[in-house]
Amino acid sequence: MKKALTMTVIFQANSLNYGEGIANISELKKFHRGDGEVYTYASRQSIRYDIVRLGNELFGWNLDTVTKASDGGKSVVQFKKDTSIRDSVEMDLFGYLKTKKGEGGEKRPAVVRLSHAISLEPYKSDLEFLNNMGLASRIGQDANLASIEQHHSFYTYTLTIDLNRVGVDGDIELPNEEKANRVLQLLEVLKVLNRNIRGRQENLAPLFVIGGMYNVANPFFLGRIQLSATANGWAIQTKPIKETMEQTFAGEAIGKDTRIGILSGVFANEGEFYDLFNEQVMAVEPFFQYVSKQIQSYYGV
């Protein structure tokens, strides 16, 4: 039975993650590539933060799991020593590190692996000029000035889950029903993922998603998503996806277990996907329903 889930998502949003900045300019986090283009990104840590935030808001994930501990004379913010994956979906899915001087540490690698969400459109140095004139004028003061970088783009990230490690940590093993429930809650969060930043709420919900259940926890479609500009709008390049689906592992083509979810009316070559991949292509919601049923089957619930 397939034991791992991976999916690569495309969403559209504006200016998702700022770095330290210089003077009164707030800089976006960026990568500089060899082709001379610059691409912005939202770090995997920021994506994780918003998944956990929504997990708490929607499903009551326990966030009372953190303490300030002393380690070698330094104060370290970390998970409570007496808190386990029984108490915390976050610790179960995203791992933890607990340290104490002279006693070594407890470490659990993440079960859910995330990539950065990287823009698919290059950043063109757009800036927004800001001031607080509305407040300053009330008390007869000069306005404070600032500039922030802005980038509206499609972004892509990849999530991979090793399902046989969910709910298992040392001597602890949760019931299969709870394991399935935690993964299904994560999928529900991904469907409505959003980010609160600088007075905005950005929608990170999938416009396109590709993946499925496989024999190995590997992010097959990470780095395989590219856009091309056409006269009718942005198109997703199908050649890298098709060649990835032809790749084999353990004697089976990746494409056999792959499904594609696509929101109608967004990408210029939507019809090409239906022509190339036929019954493997569906709307985004049926994609998540398909994967959810596979999760339930895997855990036997």
mmCIF file of C-alpha atoms in Angstrom:
data_model
loop_
_atom_site.group_PDB
_atom_site.id
_atom_site.type_symbol
_atom_site.label_atom_id
_atom_site.label_comp_id
_atom_site.label_asym_id
_atom_site.label_seq_id
_atom_site.Cartn_x
_atom_site.Cartn_y
_atom_site.Cartn_z
ATOM 1 C CA MET A 1 0.000 0.000 0.000
ATOM 2 C CA LYS A 2 1.258 3.501 -0.835
ATOM 3 C CA LYS A 3 2.743 5.060 2.298
ATOM 4 C CA ALA A 4 3.555 8.653 1.392
ATOM 5 C CA LEU A 5 1.694 11.714 0.168
ATOM 6 C CA THR A 6 3.232 14.532 -1.794
ATOM 7 C CA MET A 7 1.582 17.477 -3.514
ATOM 8 C CA THR A 8 2.855 20.570 -5.282
ATOM 9 C CA VAL A 9 0.595 23.606 -5.214
ATOM 10 C CA ILE A 10 0.267 26.829 -7.190
ATOM 11 C CA PHE A 11 -1.477 29.824 -5.619
ATOM 12 C CA GLN A 12 -1.566 33.551 -6.328
ATOM 13 C CA ALA A 13 -0.804 36.225 -3.744
ATOM 14 C CA ASN A 14 0.886 39.543 -3.071
ATOM 15 C CA SER A 15 4.090 40.228 -1.091
ATOM 16 C CA LEU A 16 4.122 37.354 1.389
ATOM 17 C CA ASN A 17 7.315 37.540 3.430
ATOM 18 C CA TYR A 18 9.564 40.484 4.358
ATOM 19 C CA GLY A 19 13.166 40.346 5.521
ATOM 20 C CA GLU A 20 15.152 42.737 7.698
ATOM 21 C CA GLY A 21 15.107 45.701 5.325
ATOM 22 C CA ILE A 22 17.396 48.700 4.901
ATOM 23 C CA ALA A 23 16.691 52.135 6.413
ATOM 24 C CA ASN A 24 12.995 52.866 5.757
ATOM 25 C CA ILE A 25 12.655 50.283 2.967
ATOM 26 C CA SER A 26 11.033 46.926 3.768
ATOM 27 C CA GLU A 27 12.580 44.275 1.542
ATOM 28 C CA LEU A 28 10.906 41.082 0.405
ATOM 29 C CA LYS A 29 12.745 37.816 0.848
ATOM 30 C CA LYS A 30 14.285 36.976 -2.515
ATOM 31 C CA PHE A 31 16.408 34.568 -4.519
ATOM 32 C CA HIS A 32 18.754 35.761 -7.262
ATOM 33 C CA ARG A 33 19.039 33.219 -10.076
ATOM 34 C CA GLY A 34 21.717 32.676 -12.687
ATOM 35 C CA ASP A 35 19.471 33.967 -15.449
ATOM 36 C CA GLY A 36 19.650 37.434 -13.881
ATOM 37 C CA GLU A 37 16.072 37.336 -12.609
ATOM 38 C CA VAL A 38 14.988 37.824 -9.013
ATOM 39 C CA TYR A 39 12.240 35.710 -7.417
ATOM 40 C CA THR A 40 10.503 36.411 -4.126
ATOM 41 C CA TYR A 41 9.491 33.715 -1.684
ATOM 42 C CA ALA A 42 7.633 32.933 1.507
ATOM 43 C CA SER A 43 9.820 30.800 3.748
ATOM 44 C CA ARG A 44 8.784 27.296 4.736
ATOM 45 C CA GLN A 45 8.717 28.580 8.336
ATOM 46 C CA SER A 46 6.086 31.165 7.422
ATOM 47 C CA ILE A 47 3.963 28.531 5.652
ATOM 48 C CA ARG A 48 4.285 26.246 8.683
ATOM 49 C CA TYR A 49 3.265 29.114 10.979
ATOM 50 C CA ASP A 50 0.068 29.750 9.032
ATOM 51 C CA ILE A 51 -0.808 26.053 8.837
ATOM 52 C CA VAL A 52 -0.484 25.750 12.626
ATOM 53 C CA ARG A 53 -2.381 29.027 13.182
ATOM 54 C CA LEU A 54 -5.303 27.797 11.105
ATOM 55 C CA GLY A 55 -5.110 24.355 12.677
ATOM 56 C CA ASN A 56 -5.670 26.042 16.014
ATOM 57 C CA GLU A 57 -8.442 28.326 14.723
ATOM 58 C CA LEU A 58 -10.335 25.636 12.806
ATOM 59 C CA PHE A 59 -9.655 22.433 14.741
ATOM 60 C CA GLY A 60 -8.436 23.546 18.147
ATOM 61 C CA TRP A 61 -4.830 22.365 17.777
ATOM 62 C CA ASN A 62 -3.147 22.802 21.141
ATOM 63 C CA LEU A 63 -0.668 25.710 21.157
ATOM 64 C CA ASP A 64 -0.092 25.714 24.934
ATOM 65 C CA THR A 65 2.999 23.597 24.417
ATOM 66 C CA VAL A 66 5.882 26.077 24.637
ATOM 67 C CA THR A 67 8.044 27.255 27.514
ATOM 68 C CA LYS A 68 11.160 29.327 28.138
ATOM 69 C CA ALA A 69 13.833 26.940 29.378
ATOM 70 C CA SER A 70 17.370 27.519 30.612
ATOM 71 C CA ASP A 71 20.116 25.789 28.662
ATOM 72 C CA GLY A 72 23.710 26.471 29.703
ATOM 73 C CA GLY A 73 22.838 29.872 31.143
ATOM 74 C CA LYS A 74 20.842 30.891 28.079
ATOM 75 C CA SER A 75 17.072 31.082 27.840
ATOM 76 C CA VAL A 76 15.679 28.987 25.025
ATOM 77 C CA VAL A 77 12.083 29.015 23.789
ATOM 78 C CA GLN A 78 11.147 25.410 23.085
ATOM 79 C CA PHE A 79 8.437 22.803 23.535
ATOM 80 C CA LYS A 80 7.627 21.778 27.100
ATOM 81 C CA LYS A 81 9.521 18.726 28.303
ATOM 82 C CA ASP A 82 6.397 16.932 29.520
ATOM 83 C CA THR A 83 4.402 17.600 26.331
ATOM 84 C CA SER A 84 4.227 14.832 23.715
ATOM 85 C CA ILE A 85 2.637 14.196 20.343
ATOM 86 C CA ARG A 86 -0.431 12.948 22.240
ATOM 87 C CA ASP A 87 -1.018 16.550 23.285
ATOM 88 C CA SER A 88 0.073 18.359 20.140
ATOM 89 C CA VAL A 89 -0.767 17.860 16.470
ATOM 90 C CA GLU A 90 1.901 20.456 15.703
ATOM 91 C CA MET A 91 4.645 18.419 17.405
ATOM 92 C CA ASP A 92 3.409 15.279 15.687
ATOM 93 C CA LEU A 93 3.363 16.706 12.172
ATOM 94 C CA PHE A 94 6.182 19.248 12.285
ATOM 95 C CA GLY A 95 8.582 17.751 14.820
ATOM 96 C CA TYR A 96 10.301 19.217 17.858
ATOM 97 C CA LEU A 97 13.604 19.701 19.668
ATOM 98 C CA LYS A 98 13.840 19.726 23.478
ATOM 99 C CA THR A 99 17.160 20.454 25.138
ATOM 100 C CA LYS A 100 18.414 20.428 28.725
ATOM 101 C CA LYS A 101 21.980 20.966 29.917
ATOM 102 C CA GLY A 102 23.700 17.727 30.860
ATOM 103 C CA GLU A 103 20.842 15.551 29.632
ATOM 104 C CA GLY A 104 21.251 15.772 25.876
ATOM 105 C CA GLY A 105 18.108 16.439 23.925
ATOM 106 C CA GLU A 106 14.959 14.936 22.501
ATOM 107 C CA LYS A 107 14.481 15.375 18.791
ATOM 108 C CA ARG A 108 11.692 14.396 16.441
ATOM 109 C CA PRO A 109 12.224 15.141 12.740
ATOM 110 C CA ALA A 110 9.249 16.643 10.913
ATOM 111 C CA VAL A 111 6.787 14.174 9.410
ATOM 112 C CA VAL A 112 5.367 16.894 7.174
ATOM 113 C CA ARG A 113 8.072 18.438 5.006
ATOM 114 C CA LEU A 114 7.525 21.826 3.358
ATOM 115 C CA SER A 115 9.445 23.755 0.742
ATOM 116 C CA HIS A 116 9.580 27.523 0.447
ATOM 117 C CA ALA A 117 6.751 29.058 -1.586
ATOM 118 C CA ILE A 118 8.700 30.555 -4.500
ATOM 119 C CA SER A 119 7.309 33.036 -6.998
ATOM 120 C CA LEU A 120 6.833 31.827 -10.554
ATOM 121 C CA GLU A 121 7.012 35.366 -11.927
ATOM 122 C CA PRO A 122 10.211 37.435 -11.596
ATOM 123 C CA TYR A 123 10.262 40.454 -9.278
ATOM 124 C CA LYS A 124 10.536 43.744 -11.167
ATOM 125 C CA SER A 125 11.512 46.055 -8.276
ATOM 126 C CA ASP A 126 8.036 47.489 -7.694
ATOM 127 C CA LEU A 127 7.827 49.747 -4.631
ATOM 128 C CA GLU A 128 4.920 51.176 -2.667
ATOM 129 C CA PHE A 129 5.396 54.566 -0.964
ATOM 130 C CA LEU A 130 3.742 54.844 2.439
ATOM 131 C CA ASN A 131 3.179 57.497 5.075
ATOM 132 C CA ASN A 132 1.078 57.941 8.199
ATOM 133 C CA MET A 133 -0.388 61.301 7.164
ATOM 134 C CA GLY A 134 -3.832 60.334 8.447
ATOM 135 C CA LEU A 135 -2.599 59.969 12.017
ATOM 136 C CA ALA A 136 0.122 62.641 11.955
ATOM 137 C CA SER A 137 -2.240 65.358 10.711
ATOM 138 C CA ARG A 138 -4.511 64.833 13.722
ATOM 139 C CA ILE A 139 -1.830 66.199 16.031
ATOM 140 C CA GLY A 140 -0.146 68.621 13.626
ATOM 141 C CA GLN A 141 2.960 66.503 13.051
ATOM 142 C CA ASP A 142 4.931 65.681 9.916
ATOM 143 C CA ALA A 143 4.242 62.271 8.457
ATOM 144 C CA ASN A 144 6.722 59.412 8.713
ATOM 145 C CA LEU A 145 7.737 58.018 5.330
ATOM 146 C CA ALA A 146 8.488 54.473 4.270
ATOM 147 C CA SER A 147 8.666 52.296 1.169
ATOM 148 C CA ILE A 148 7.852 48.603 0.878
ATOM 149 C CA GLU A 149 8.615 46.222 -1.955
ATOM 150 C CA GLN A 150 5.552 44.757 -3.658
ATOM 151 C CA HIS A 151 5.230 41.663 -5.795
ATOM 152 C CA HIS A 152 1.979 40.137 -7.020
ATOM 153 C CA SER A 153 2.704 36.692 -8.435
ATOM 154 C CA PHE A 154 1.864 33.039 -8.725
ATOM 155 C CA TYR A 155 3.809 30.989 -6.165
ATOM 156 C CA THR A 156 4.493 27.282 -5.797
ATOM 157 C CA TYR A 157 5.377 25.104 -2.816
ATOM 158 C CA THR A 158 5.561 21.373 -2.136
ATOM 159 C CA LEU A 159 4.401 19.353 0.863
ATOM 160 C CA THR A 160 5.439 15.743 1.556
ATOM 161 C CA ILE A 161 4.159 13.437 4.324
ATOM 162 C CA ASP A 162 5.560 10.083 5.454
ATOM 163 C CA LEU A 163 2.265 8.560 6.608
ATOM 164 C CA ASN A 164 3.728 5.660 8.554
ATOM 165 C CA ARG A 165 5.456 8.113 10.911
ATOM 166 C CA VAL A 166 2.329 10.095 11.802
ATOM 167 C CA GLY A 167 1.295 9.441 15.408
ATOM 168 C CA VAL A 168 4.390 7.383 16.211
ATOM 169 C CA ASP A 169 7.109 8.659 18.549
ATOM 170 C CA GLY A 170 9.200 6.280 20.626
ATOM 171 C CA ASP A 171 6.862 4.291 22.879
ATOM 172 C CA ILE A 172 3.884 6.384 21.792
ATOM 173 C CA GLU A 173 1.587 5.213 19.016
ATOM 174 C CA LEU A 174 -1.772 6.863 18.497
ATOM 175 C CA PRO A 175 -4.843 4.990 17.196
ATOM 176 C CA ASN A 176 -5.174 4.866 13.408
ATOM 177 C CA GLU A 177 -8.356 6.924 13.581
ATOM 178 C CA GLU A 178 -6.456 9.777 15.261
ATOM 179 C CA LYS A 179 -3.592 9.502 12.761
ATOM 180 C CA ALA A 180 -6.034 9.777 9.852
ATOM 181 C CA ASN A 181 -7.905 12.618 11.523
ATOM 182 C CA ARG A 182 -4.728 14.682 11.893
ATOM 183 C CA VAL A 183 -3.724 14.270 8.256
ATOM 184 C CA LEU A 184 -7.256 15.025 7.054
ATOM 185 C CA GLN A 185 -7.325 18.182 9.173
ATOM 186 C CA LEU A 186 -4.044 19.238 7.568
ATOM 187 C CA LEU A 187 -5.572 18.786 4.106
ATOM 188 C CA GLU A 188 -8.576 20.882 5.137
ATOM 189 C CA VAL A 189 -6.212 23.636 6.291
ATOM 190 C CA LEU A 190 -4.349 23.579 2.963
ATOM 191 C CA LYS A 191 -7.623 24.089 1.090
ATOM 192 C CA VAL A 192 -8.241 27.408 2.898
ATOM 193 C CA LEU A 193 -4.649 28.404 3.679
ATOM 194 C CA ASN A 194 -4.199 32.153 4.100
ATOM 195 C CA ARG A 195 -1.650 34.597 5.461
ATOM 196 C CA ASN A 196 -2.187 37.752 7.521
ATOM 197 C CA ILE A 197 0.448 40.347 6.676
ATOM 198 C CA ARG A 198 0.569 44.168 6.910
ATOM 199 C CA GLY A 199 -3.172 44.609 7.223
ATOM 200 C CA ARG A 200 -3.901 42.200 4.352
ATOM 201 C CA GLN A 201 -5.155 38.642 4.308
ATOM 202 C CA GLU A 202 -3.661 36.808 1.346
ATOM 203 C CA ASN A 203 -5.328 33.709 -0.096
ATOM 204 C CA LEU A 204 -2.881 30.800 -0.423
ATOM 205 C CA ALA A 205 -5.528 28.255 -1.425
ATOM 206 C CA PRO A 206 -4.585 26.055 -4.404
ATOM 207 C CA LEU A 207 -5.353 27.143 -7.957
ATOM 208 C CA PHE A 208 -3.478 24.094 -9.225
ATOM 209 C CA VAL A 209 -2.281 21.004 -7.351
ATOM 210 C CA ILE A 210 -0.483 17.879 -8.512
ATOM 211 C CA GLY A 211 0.516 14.792 -6.552
ATOM 212 C CA GLY A 212 -0.847 11.713 -4.864
ATOM 213 C CA MET A 213 0.079 8.665 -2.792
ATOM 214 C CA TYR A 214 3.375 6.931 -3.595
ATOM 215 C CA ASN A 215 5.688 4.187 -2.339
ATOM 216 C CA VAL A 216 8.302 6.696 -1.213
ATOM 217 C CA ALA A 217 8.149 10.078 0.536
ATOM 218 C CA ASN A 218 9.709 12.123 -2.244
ATOM 219 C CA PRO A 219 8.715 15.585 -3.561
ATOM 220 C CA PHE A 220 8.479 14.453 -7.178
ATOM 221 C CA PHE A 221 7.058 17.692 -8.591
ATOM 222 C CA LEU A 222 9.193 20.138 -6.610
ATOM 223 C CA GLY A 223 11.022 22.336 -9.127
ATOM 224 C CA ARG A 224 8.968 20.977 -12.023
ATOM 225 C CA ILE A 225 6.410 23.799 -12.131
ATOM 226 C CA GLN A 226 7.111 26.600 -14.594
ATOM 227 C CA LEU A 227 4.941 29.251 -16.226
ATOM 228 C CA SER A 228 5.010 30.664 -19.736
ATOM 229 C CA ALA A 229 3.420 33.937 -20.836
ATOM 230 C CA THR A 230 0.969 33.569 -23.728
ATOM 231 C CA ALA A 231 -1.375 35.910 -25.548
ATOM 232 C CA ASN A 232 -4.223 34.520 -23.417
ATOM 233 C CA GLY A 233 -2.436 34.683 -20.073
ATOM 234 C CA TRP A 234 -0.127 32.459 -18.046
ATOM 235 C CA ALA A 235 0.246 28.805 -19.033
ATOM 236 C CA ILE A 236 1.735 25.987 -16.958
ATOM 237 C CA GLN A 237 4.454 24.183 -18.905
ATOM 238 C CA THR A 238 3.314 20.594 -19.397
ATOM 239 C CA LYS A 239 6.559 19.049 -20.685
ATOM 240 C CA PRO A 240 8.400 18.950 -17.299
ATOM 241 C CA ILE A 241 5.254 17.531 -15.670
ATOM 242 C CA LYS A 242 4.779 14.871 -18.356
ATOM 243 C CA GLU A 243 8.413 13.770 -18.156
ATOM 244 C CA THR A 244 8.247 13.584 -14.355
ATOM 245 C CA MET A 245 5.137 11.415 -14.568
ATOM 246 C CA GLU A 246 7.028 9.064 -16.907
ATOM 247 C CA GLN A 247 9.750 8.597 -14.266
ATOM 248 C CA THR A 248 9.651 5.181 -12.583
ATOM 249 C CA PHE A 249 10.225 4.042 -9.009
ATOM 250 C CA ALA A 250 10.145 0.390 -7.928
ATOM 251 C CA GLY A 251 9.047 -0.538 -11.428
ATOM 252 C CA GLU A 252 6.022 1.803 -11.545
ATOM 253 C CA ALA A 253 5.630 5.088 -13.394
ATOM 254 C CA ILE A 254 5.007 8.076 -11.125
ATOM 255 C CA GLY A 255 2.110 9.113 -13.349
ATOM 256 C CA LYS A 256 0.135 5.979 -12.434
ATOM 257 C CA ASP A 257 -0.558 7.340 -8.949
ATOM 258 C CA THR A 258 -0.634 11.034 -9.843
ATOM 259 C CA ARG A 259 -3.708 13.232 -9.979
ATOM 260 C CA ILE A 260 -4.036 16.878 -10.995
ATOM 261 C CA GLY A 261 -6.470 19.438 -9.618
ATOM 262 C CA ILE A 262 -6.987 22.677 -11.537
ATOM 263 C CA LEU A 263 -9.288 25.649 -10.950
ATOM 264 C CA SER A 264 -11.156 26.559 -14.134
ATOM 265 C CA GLY A 265 -10.481 29.854 -15.877
ATOM 266 C CA VAL A 266 -7.100 30.655 -14.316
ATOM 267 C CA PHE A 267 -4.472 29.183 -16.642
ATOM 268 C CA ALA A 268 -4.455 29.657 -20.402
ATOM 269 C CA ASN A 269 -3.702 25.996 -21.221
ATOM 270 C CA GLU A 270 -6.201 24.343 -18.896
ATOM 271 C CA GLY A 271 -7.581 22.308 -21.812
ATOM 272 C CA GLU A 272 -4.127 20.939 -22.626
ATOM 273 C CA PHE A 273 -4.033 19.173 -19.258
ATOM 274 C CA TYR A 274 -7.334 17.433 -19.940
ATOM 275 C CA ASP A 275 -6.082 16.415 -23.395
ATOM 276 C CA LEU A 276 -2.750 15.066 -22.119
ATOM 277 C CA PHE A 277 -3.732 13.459 -18.822
ATOM 278 C CA ASN A 278 -7.423 12.656 -19.358
ATOM 279 C CA GLU A 279 -9.139 11.156 -16.291
ATOM 280 C CA GLN A 280 -6.210 12.104 -14.036
ATOM 281 C CA VAL A 281 -7.288 15.763 -14.222
ATOM 282 C CA MET A 282 -10.135 17.155 -12.127
ATOM 283 C CA ALA A 283 -11.164 20.279 -10.243
ATOM 284 C CA VAL A 284 -9.280 21.173 -7.067
ATOM 285 C CA GLU A 285 -11.981 20.007 -4.630
ATOM 286 C CA PRO A 286 -12.303 16.499 -6.169
ATOM 287 C CA PHE A 287 -8.514 16.223 -5.985
ATOM 288 C CA PHE A 288 -8.617 16.737 -2.221
ATOM 289 C CA GLN A 289 -11.566 14.353 -1.875
ATOM 290 C CA TYR A 290 -9.619 11.710 -3.833
ATOM 291 C CA VAL A 291 -6.547 12.111 -1.625
ATOM 292 C CA SER A 292 -8.654 12.128 1.558
ATOM 293 C CA LYS A 293 -10.198 8.780 0.628
ATOM 294 C CA GLN A 294 -6.728 7.347 0.047
ATOM 295 C CA ILE A 295 -5.641 8.578 3.481
ATOM 296 C CA GLN A 296 -8.643 6.914 5.097
ATOM 297 C CA SER A 297 -7.933 3.701 3.204
ATOM 298 C CA TYR A 298 -4.273 3.712 4.265
ATOM 299 C CA TYR A 299 -5.203 3.955 7.952
ATOM 300 C CA GLY A 300 -8.168 1.607 7.579
ATOM 301 C CA VAL A 301 -10.803 4.027 8.857
#
